[in-house]
Phi, psi and omega in degrees: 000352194181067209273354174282346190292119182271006145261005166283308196278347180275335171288303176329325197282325195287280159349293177287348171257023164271317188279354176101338166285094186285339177308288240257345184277306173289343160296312197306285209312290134016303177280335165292310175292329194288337176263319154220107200298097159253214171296298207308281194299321180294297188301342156307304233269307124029298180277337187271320151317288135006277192291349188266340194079347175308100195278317191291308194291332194263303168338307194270346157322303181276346161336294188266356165282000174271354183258346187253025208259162159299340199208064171305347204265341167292291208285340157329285205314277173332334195266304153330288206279338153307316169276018188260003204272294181301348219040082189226039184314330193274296175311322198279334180303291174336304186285323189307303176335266158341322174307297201292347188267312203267331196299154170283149193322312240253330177301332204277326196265001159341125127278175195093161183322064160135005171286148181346280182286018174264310193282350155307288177340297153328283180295303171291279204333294190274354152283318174314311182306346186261317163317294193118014149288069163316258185001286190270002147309327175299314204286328171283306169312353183251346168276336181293340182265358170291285178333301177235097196280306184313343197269100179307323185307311182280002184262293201292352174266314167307325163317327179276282203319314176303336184255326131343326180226016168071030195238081181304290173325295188289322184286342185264354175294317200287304154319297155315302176271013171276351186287298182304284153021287167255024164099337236246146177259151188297118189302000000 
């Protein structure tokens, strides 16, 4: 009914990759850039790619929903976290760098629990740890629970690291409180 609407071709798309087709989902998404490239459809496309294993392609997906978004520093982060996904730990510093270099002041200066810098935070904690850099993986795990002191996941993620290098004390510290955190009584 409205084949120039690149949001008639972005719902379709949406539709077939619900119903599984993924083929007839990534033509519509294609055809929706192709008429207006946006965030929006690249991050469809991004997730769809993603779930196909298409590693150059979900790359270069989140690539252009980071160039056309308003808040580039969202589809980094996503971007970040793929490659820690594929085991790429160097890319994802690289790219966290960049998060934090486009983002806007109010982001940069958030705290808490899923905010920019907790989720930088994060993500370098899990490219080092993947590097094999204990140290600064603790250093990063440890800004993130400065940043979200409330985040049981980030307590309990510092606890392995702490228990990694044998600082036994500090990791049953780190435990308790992901334990309280979460509701959970302490072994």
């Amino acid at each position: 009914a409205f084949p120039d609407s690149p949001f008639v071709h972005w719902l379709r798309g949406h539709i077939f990759s619900s119903m599984g087709s993924r083929s007839d989902a990534e033509q519509e998404y294609l055809t929706a850039i192709s008429l207006e490239p946006s965030e929006v459809v690249w991050t469809a496309l991004a997730n769809l790619y993603q779930r196909e294993g298409r590693i150059p392609e979900t790359i270069h997906a989140w690539q252009q929903a980071s160039k056309l978004s308003s808040k580039p520093d969202v589809a980094q982060i996503s971007l970040a976290q793929f490659y820690l996904h594929i085991q790429q730990p160097k890319l994802t510093l690289q790219v966290l760098d960049e998060a934090l270099r486009s983002a806007p002041a109010d982001a940069v200066a958030a705290t808490g629990d899923g905010c920019l810098r907790f989720n930088v935070a994060e993500g370098r904690a899990a490219a080092w740890r993947t590097l094999g850099d204990l140290k600064q993986a603790t250093s990063f795990q440890e800004q993130a629970v400065q940043l979200a002191p409330d985040s049981a996941d980030a307590w309990s993620a510092l606890a392995k690291l702490y228990q990694r290098q044998g600082r036994y004390d500090d990791e049953y510290r780190a435990e308790e409180r992901a334990a309280k955190l979460g509701g959970h009584p302490v072994p």
